[in-house]
mmCIF file of C-alpha atoms in Angstrom:
data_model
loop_
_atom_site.group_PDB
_atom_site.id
_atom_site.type_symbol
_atom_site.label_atom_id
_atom_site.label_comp_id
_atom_site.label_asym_id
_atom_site.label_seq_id
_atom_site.Cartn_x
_atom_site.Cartn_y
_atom_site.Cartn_z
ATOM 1 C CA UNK A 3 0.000 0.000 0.000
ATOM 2 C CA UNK A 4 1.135 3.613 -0.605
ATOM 3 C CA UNK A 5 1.864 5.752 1.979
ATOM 4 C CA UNK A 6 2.438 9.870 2.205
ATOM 5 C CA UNK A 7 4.009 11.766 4.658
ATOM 6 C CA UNK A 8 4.234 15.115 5.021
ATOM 7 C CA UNK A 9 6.104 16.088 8.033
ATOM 8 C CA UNK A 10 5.967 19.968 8.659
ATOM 9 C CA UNK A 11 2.455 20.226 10.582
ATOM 10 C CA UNK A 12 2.406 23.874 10.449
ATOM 11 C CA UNK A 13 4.425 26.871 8.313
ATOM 12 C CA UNK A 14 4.540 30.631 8.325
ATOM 13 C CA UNK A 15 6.173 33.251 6.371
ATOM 14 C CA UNK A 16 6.053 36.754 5.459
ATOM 15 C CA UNK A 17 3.976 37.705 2.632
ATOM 16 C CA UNK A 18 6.222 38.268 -0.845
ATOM 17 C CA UNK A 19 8.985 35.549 0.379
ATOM 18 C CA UNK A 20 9.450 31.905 -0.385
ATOM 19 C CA UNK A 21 8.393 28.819 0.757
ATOM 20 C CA UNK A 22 9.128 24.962 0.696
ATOM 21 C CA UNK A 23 6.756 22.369 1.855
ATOM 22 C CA UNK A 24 7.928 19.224 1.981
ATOM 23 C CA UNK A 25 6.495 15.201 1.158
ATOM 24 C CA UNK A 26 7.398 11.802 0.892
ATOM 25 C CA UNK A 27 5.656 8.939 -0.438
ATOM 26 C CA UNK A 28 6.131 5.451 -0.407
ATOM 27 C CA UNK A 29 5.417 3.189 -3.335
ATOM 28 C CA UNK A 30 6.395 -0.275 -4.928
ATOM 29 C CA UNK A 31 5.161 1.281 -8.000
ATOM 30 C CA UNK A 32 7.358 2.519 -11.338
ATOM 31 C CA UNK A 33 4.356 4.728 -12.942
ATOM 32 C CA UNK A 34 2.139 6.939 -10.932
ATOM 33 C CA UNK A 35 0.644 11.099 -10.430
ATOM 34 C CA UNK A 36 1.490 13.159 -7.305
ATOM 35 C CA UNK A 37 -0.402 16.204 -6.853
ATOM 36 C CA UNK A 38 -0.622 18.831 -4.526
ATOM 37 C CA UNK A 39 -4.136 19.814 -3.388
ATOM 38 C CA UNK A 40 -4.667 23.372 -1.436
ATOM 39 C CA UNK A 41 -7.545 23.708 0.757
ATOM 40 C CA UNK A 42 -8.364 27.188 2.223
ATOM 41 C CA UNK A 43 -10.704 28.278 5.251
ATOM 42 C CA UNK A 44 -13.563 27.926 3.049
ATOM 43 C CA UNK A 45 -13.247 24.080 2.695
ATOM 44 C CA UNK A 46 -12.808 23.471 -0.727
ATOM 45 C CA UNK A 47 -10.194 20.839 -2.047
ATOM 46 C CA UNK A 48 -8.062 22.726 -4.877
ATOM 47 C CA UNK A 49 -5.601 21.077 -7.274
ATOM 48 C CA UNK A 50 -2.414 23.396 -7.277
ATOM 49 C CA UNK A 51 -0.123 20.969 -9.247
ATOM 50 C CA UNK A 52 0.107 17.602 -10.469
ATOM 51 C CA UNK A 53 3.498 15.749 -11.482
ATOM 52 C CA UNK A 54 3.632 12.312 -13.703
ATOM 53 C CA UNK A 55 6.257 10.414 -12.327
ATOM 54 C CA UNK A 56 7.977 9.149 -15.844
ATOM 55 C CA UNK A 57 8.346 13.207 -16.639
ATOM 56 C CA UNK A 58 11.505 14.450 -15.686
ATOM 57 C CA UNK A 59 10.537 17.856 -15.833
ATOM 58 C CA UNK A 60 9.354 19.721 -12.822
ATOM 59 C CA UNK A 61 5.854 20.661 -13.025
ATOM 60 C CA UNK A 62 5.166 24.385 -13.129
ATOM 61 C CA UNK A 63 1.750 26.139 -12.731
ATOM 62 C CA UNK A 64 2.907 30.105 -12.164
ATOM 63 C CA UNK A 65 4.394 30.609 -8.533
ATOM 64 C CA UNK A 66 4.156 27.118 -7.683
ATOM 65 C CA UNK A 67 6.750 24.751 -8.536
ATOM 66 C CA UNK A 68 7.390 21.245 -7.612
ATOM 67 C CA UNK A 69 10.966 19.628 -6.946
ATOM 68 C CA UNK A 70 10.235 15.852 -7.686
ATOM 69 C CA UNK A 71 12.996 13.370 -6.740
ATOM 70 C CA UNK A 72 11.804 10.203 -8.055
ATOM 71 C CA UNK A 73 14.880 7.782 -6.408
ATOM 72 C CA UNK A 74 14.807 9.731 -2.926
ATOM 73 C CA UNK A 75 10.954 9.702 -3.568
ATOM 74 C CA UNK A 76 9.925 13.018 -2.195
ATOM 75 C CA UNK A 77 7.733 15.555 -3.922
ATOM 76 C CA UNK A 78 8.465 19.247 -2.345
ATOM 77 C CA UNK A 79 5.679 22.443 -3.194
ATOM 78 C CA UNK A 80 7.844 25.298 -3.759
ATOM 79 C CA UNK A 81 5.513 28.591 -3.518
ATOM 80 C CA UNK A 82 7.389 32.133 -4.711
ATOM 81 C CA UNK A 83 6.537 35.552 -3.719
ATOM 82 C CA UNK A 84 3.984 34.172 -1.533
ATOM 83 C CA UNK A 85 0.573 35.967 -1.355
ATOM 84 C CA UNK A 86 -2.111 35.912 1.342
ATOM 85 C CA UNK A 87 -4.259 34.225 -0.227
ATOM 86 C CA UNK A 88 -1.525 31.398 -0.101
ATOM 87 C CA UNK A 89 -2.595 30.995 3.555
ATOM 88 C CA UNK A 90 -4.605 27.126 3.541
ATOM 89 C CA UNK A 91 -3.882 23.478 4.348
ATOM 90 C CA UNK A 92 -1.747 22.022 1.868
ATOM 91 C CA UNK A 93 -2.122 18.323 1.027
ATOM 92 C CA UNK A 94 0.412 15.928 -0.765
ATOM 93 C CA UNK A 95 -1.027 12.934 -2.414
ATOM 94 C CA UNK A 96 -0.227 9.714 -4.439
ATOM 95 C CA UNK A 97 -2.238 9.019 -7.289
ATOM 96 C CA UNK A 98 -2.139 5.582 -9.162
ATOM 97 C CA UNK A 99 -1.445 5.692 -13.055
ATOM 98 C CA UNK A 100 -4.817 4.030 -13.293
ATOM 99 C CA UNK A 101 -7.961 5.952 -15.215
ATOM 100 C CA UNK A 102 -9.340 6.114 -11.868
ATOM 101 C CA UNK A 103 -5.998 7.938 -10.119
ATOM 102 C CA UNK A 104 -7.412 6.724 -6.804
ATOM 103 C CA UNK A 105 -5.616 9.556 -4.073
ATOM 104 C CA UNK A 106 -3.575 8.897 -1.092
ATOM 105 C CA UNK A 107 -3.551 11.847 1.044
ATOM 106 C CA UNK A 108 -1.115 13.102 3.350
ATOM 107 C CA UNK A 109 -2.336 14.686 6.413
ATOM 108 C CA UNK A 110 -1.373 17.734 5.446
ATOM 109 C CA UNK A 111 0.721 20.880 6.048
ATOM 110 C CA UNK A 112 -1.229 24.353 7.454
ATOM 111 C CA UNK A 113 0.353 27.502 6.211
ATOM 112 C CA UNK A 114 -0.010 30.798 6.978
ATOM 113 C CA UNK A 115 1.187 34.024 5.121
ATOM 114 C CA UNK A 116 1.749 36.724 7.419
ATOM 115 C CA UNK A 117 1.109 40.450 6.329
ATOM 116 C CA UNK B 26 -18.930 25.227 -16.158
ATOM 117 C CA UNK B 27 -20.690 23.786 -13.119
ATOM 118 C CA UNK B 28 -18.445 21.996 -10.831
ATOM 119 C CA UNK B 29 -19.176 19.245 -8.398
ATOM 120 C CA UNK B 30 -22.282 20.067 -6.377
ATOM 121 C CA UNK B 31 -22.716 18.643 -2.848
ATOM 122 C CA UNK B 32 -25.761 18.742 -0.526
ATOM 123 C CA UNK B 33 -26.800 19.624 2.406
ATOM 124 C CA UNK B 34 -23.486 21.757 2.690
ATOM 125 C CA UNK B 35 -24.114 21.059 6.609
ATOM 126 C CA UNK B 36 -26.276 18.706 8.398
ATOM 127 C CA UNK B 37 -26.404 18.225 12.001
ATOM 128 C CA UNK B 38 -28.481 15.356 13.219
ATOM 129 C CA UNK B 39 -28.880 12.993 16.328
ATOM 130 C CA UNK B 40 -27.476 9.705 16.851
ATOM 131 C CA UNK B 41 -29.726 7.000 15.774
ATOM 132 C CA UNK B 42 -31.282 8.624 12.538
ATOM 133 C CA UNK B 43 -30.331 8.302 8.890
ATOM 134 C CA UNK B 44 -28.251 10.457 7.280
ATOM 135 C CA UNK B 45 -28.251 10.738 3.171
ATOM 136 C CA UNK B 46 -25.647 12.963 1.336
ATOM 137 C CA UNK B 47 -25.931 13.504 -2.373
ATOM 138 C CA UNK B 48 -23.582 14.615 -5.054
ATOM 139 C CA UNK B 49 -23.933 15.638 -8.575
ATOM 140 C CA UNK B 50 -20.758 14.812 -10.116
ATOM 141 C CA UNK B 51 -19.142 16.996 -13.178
ATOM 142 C CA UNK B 52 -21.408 16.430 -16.389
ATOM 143 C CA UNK B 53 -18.950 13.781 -18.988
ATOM 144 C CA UNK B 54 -16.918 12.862 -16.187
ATOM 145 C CA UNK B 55 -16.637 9.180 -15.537
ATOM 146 C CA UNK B 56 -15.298 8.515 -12.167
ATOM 147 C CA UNK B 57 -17.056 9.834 -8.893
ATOM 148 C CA UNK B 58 -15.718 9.273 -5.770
ATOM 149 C CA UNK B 59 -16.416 9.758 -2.067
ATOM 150 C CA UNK B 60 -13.924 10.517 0.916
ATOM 151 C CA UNK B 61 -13.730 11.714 4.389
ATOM 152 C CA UNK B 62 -12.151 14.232 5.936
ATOM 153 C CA UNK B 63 -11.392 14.045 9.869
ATOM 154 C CA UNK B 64 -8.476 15.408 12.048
ATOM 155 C CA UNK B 65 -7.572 11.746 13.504
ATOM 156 C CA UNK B 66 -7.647 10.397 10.399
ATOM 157 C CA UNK B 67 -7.323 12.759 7.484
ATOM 158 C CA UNK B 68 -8.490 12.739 4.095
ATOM 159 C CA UNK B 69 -9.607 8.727 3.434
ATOM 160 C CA UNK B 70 -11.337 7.425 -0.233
ATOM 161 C CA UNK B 71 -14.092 5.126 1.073
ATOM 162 C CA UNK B 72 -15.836 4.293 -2.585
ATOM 163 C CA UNK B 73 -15.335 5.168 -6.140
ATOM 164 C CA UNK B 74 -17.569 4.532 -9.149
ATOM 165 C CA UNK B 75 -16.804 3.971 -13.039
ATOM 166 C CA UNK B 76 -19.556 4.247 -14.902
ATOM 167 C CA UNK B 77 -22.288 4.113 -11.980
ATOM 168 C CA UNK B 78 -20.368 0.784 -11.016
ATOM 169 C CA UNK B 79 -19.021 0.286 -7.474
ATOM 170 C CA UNK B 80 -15.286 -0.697 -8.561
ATOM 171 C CA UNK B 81 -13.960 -0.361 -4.868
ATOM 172 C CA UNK B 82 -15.510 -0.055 -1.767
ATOM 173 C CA UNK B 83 -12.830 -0.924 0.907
ATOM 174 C CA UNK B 84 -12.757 2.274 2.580
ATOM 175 C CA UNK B 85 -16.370 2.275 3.547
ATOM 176 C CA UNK B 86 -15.956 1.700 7.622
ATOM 177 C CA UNK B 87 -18.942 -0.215 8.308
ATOM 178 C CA UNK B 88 -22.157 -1.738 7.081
ATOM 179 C CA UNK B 89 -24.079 1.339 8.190
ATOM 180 C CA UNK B 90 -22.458 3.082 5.161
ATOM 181 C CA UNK B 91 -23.869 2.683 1.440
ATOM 182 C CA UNK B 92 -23.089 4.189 -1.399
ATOM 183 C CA UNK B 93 -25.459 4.328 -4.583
ATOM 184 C CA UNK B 94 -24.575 5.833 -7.979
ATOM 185 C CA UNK B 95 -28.720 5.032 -10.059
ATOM 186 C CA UNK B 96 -27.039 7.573 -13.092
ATOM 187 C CA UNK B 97 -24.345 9.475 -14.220
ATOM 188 C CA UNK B 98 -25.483 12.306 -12.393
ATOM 189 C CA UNK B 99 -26.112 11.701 -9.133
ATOM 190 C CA UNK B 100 -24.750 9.409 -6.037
ATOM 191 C CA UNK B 101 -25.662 9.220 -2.665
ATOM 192 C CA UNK B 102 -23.743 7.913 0.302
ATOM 193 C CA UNK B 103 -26.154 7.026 3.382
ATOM 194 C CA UNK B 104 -25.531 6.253 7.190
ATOM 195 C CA UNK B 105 -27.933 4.269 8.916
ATOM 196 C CA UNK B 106 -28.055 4.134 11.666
ATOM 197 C CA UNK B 107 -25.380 7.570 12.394
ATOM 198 C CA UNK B 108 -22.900 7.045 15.000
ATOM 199 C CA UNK B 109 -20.982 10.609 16.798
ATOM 200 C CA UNK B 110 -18.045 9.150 15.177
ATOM 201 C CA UNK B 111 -19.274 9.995 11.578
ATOM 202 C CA UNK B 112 -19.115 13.499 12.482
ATOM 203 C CA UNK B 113 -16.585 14.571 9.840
ATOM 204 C CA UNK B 114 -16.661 16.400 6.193
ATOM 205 C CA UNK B 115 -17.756 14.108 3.601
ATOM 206 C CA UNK B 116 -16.483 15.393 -0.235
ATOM 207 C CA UNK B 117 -17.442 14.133 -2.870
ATOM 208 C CA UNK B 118 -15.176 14.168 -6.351
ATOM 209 C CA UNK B 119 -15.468 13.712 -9.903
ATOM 210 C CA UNK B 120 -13.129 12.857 -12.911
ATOM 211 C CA UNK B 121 -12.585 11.983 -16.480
ATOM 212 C CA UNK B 122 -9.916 9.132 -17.183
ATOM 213 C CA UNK B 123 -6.164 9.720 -16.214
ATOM 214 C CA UNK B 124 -7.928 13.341 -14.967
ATOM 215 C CA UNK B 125 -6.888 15.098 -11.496
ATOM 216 C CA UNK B 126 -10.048 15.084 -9.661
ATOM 217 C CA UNK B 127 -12.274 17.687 -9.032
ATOM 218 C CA UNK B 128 -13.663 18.068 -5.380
ATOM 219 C CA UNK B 129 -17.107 19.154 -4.177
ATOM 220 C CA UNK B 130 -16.981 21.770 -1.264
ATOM 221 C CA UNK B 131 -18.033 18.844 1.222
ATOM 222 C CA UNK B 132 -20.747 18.431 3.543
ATOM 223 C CA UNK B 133 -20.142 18.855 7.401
ATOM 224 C CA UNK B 134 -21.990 16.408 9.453
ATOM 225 C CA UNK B 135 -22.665 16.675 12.990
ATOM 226 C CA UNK B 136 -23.756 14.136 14.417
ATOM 227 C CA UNK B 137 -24.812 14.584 18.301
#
C-alpha cells in the first residue's frame, strides 16, 4: 500500500517571500501522479499541481513549482513571492497511473502568510 | 462550467437517525468518488464509481455506510443508523480518465 508523509504540521512566512513544503511517499510502484491539493478556510479541495512520475521535468503552474525526486521519492511544493491568499492546508497525495488515479492523502501541512 | 455540487453543505443530526448525502458529479466525467475528511484520520477514499459501477468499496468503515450511484449524475452515500463518530466532512469528487479530480466543497456532518 502507498503511503504519504508530510512532516511539517504547520508553516509561516512573510507575505512576498518563499516557501518549501515538503512530502514523501512510499510506493512499490514505477508509474504513478502526485499532486498537490490546497484547501483554504472555506473548505474546498483545490488542485495546485500535479506531477507524472515518468516526466523528468518539474511541473510548473505560475508561482508554484514542484521539486520531484523520483529515487529519494519526495515531492516538495515550492511557492514564490507568496501571497495571502496562499494561507490554507496544503495536502500531498499519491495518485495511481490508473484511469481512476485513486488519491492517497497526506495529512497535510497548514500555512499561513503573514502580512 | 458547473463543478461538483454537494448537498446539504451542513447537516447536524442525532445519533440513531439516517443520514443521506448527495452529489452531482461533473457532467462527462466518468469517475465519482467519495472521501472523508477528519483530524484523527485525514483525508480517506471510502468508494469510487466507473460508470455508476461500485469498482472499490474498501474504505467504507462499516455496514451502516452505502453508497449508490442510479445515473451518471447523481450518487448518494447514506448512514444508517449515524454514530458521533461519523461526524466529519464528507467530499465528494469527480473525474474523467487519467484526470486530477475535481472536489465538491463537502458536507459537514454533525452528528450529536
Amino acid at each position: 500500500a502507498q503511503t504519504v508523509t508530510q512532516s511539517q504540521p504547520e508553516m509561516s512566512v512573510q507575505e512576498a517571500e518563499t516557501v518549501t513544503l515538503s512530502c514523501t511517499y512510499d510506493t512499490s510502484e514505477n508509474n504513478y501522479y502526485l499532486f498537490w491539493y490546497k484547501q483554504p478556510p472555506s473548505r474546498q479541495m483545490i488542485l495546485v499541481i500535479r506531477q507524472e512520475a515518468y516526466k523528468q521535468q518539474n511541473a510548473t503552474e505560475n508561482r508554484f513549482s514542484v521539486n520531484f525526486q523520483k529515487a529519494a521519492k519526495s515531492f516538495s511544493l515550492k511557492i514564490s513571492d507568496s501571497q495571502l491568499g496562499d494561507t490554507a492546508m496544503y495536502f500531498c497525495a499519491f495518485g495511481s497511473i490508473q484511469g481512476a488515479q485513486k488519491l492517497v492523502f497526506g495529512q497535510g501541512t497548514r500555512l499561513t502568510i503573514n502580512p | 462550467d458547473a463543478g461538483v455540487i454537494q448537498s446539504p453543505r451542513h447537516e447536524v443530526t442525532e445519533m440513531g437517525q439516517e443520514v443521506t448525502l448527495r452529489c452531482k458529479p461533473i457532467s462527462g466525467h466518468d469517475y465519482l468518488f467519495w472521501y472523508r475528511q477528519t483530524m484523527m484520520r485525514g483525508l480517506e477514499l471510502l468508494i469510487y464509481f466507473n460508470n455508476n459501477v461500485p469498482i472499490d468499496d474498501s474504505g467504507m468503515p462499516e455496514d451502516r455506510f452505502s453508497a449508490k450511484m442510479p445515473n451518471a449524475s447523481f450518487s448518494t452515500l447514506k448512514i444508517q443508523p449515524s454514530e458521533p463518530r461519523d461526524s466529519a466532512v464528507y467530499f465528494c469528487a469527480s473525474s474523467q480518465s487519467y484526470q486530477p479530480q475535481h472536489f465538491g466543497d463537502g458536507t459537514r456532518l454533525s452528528i450529536l
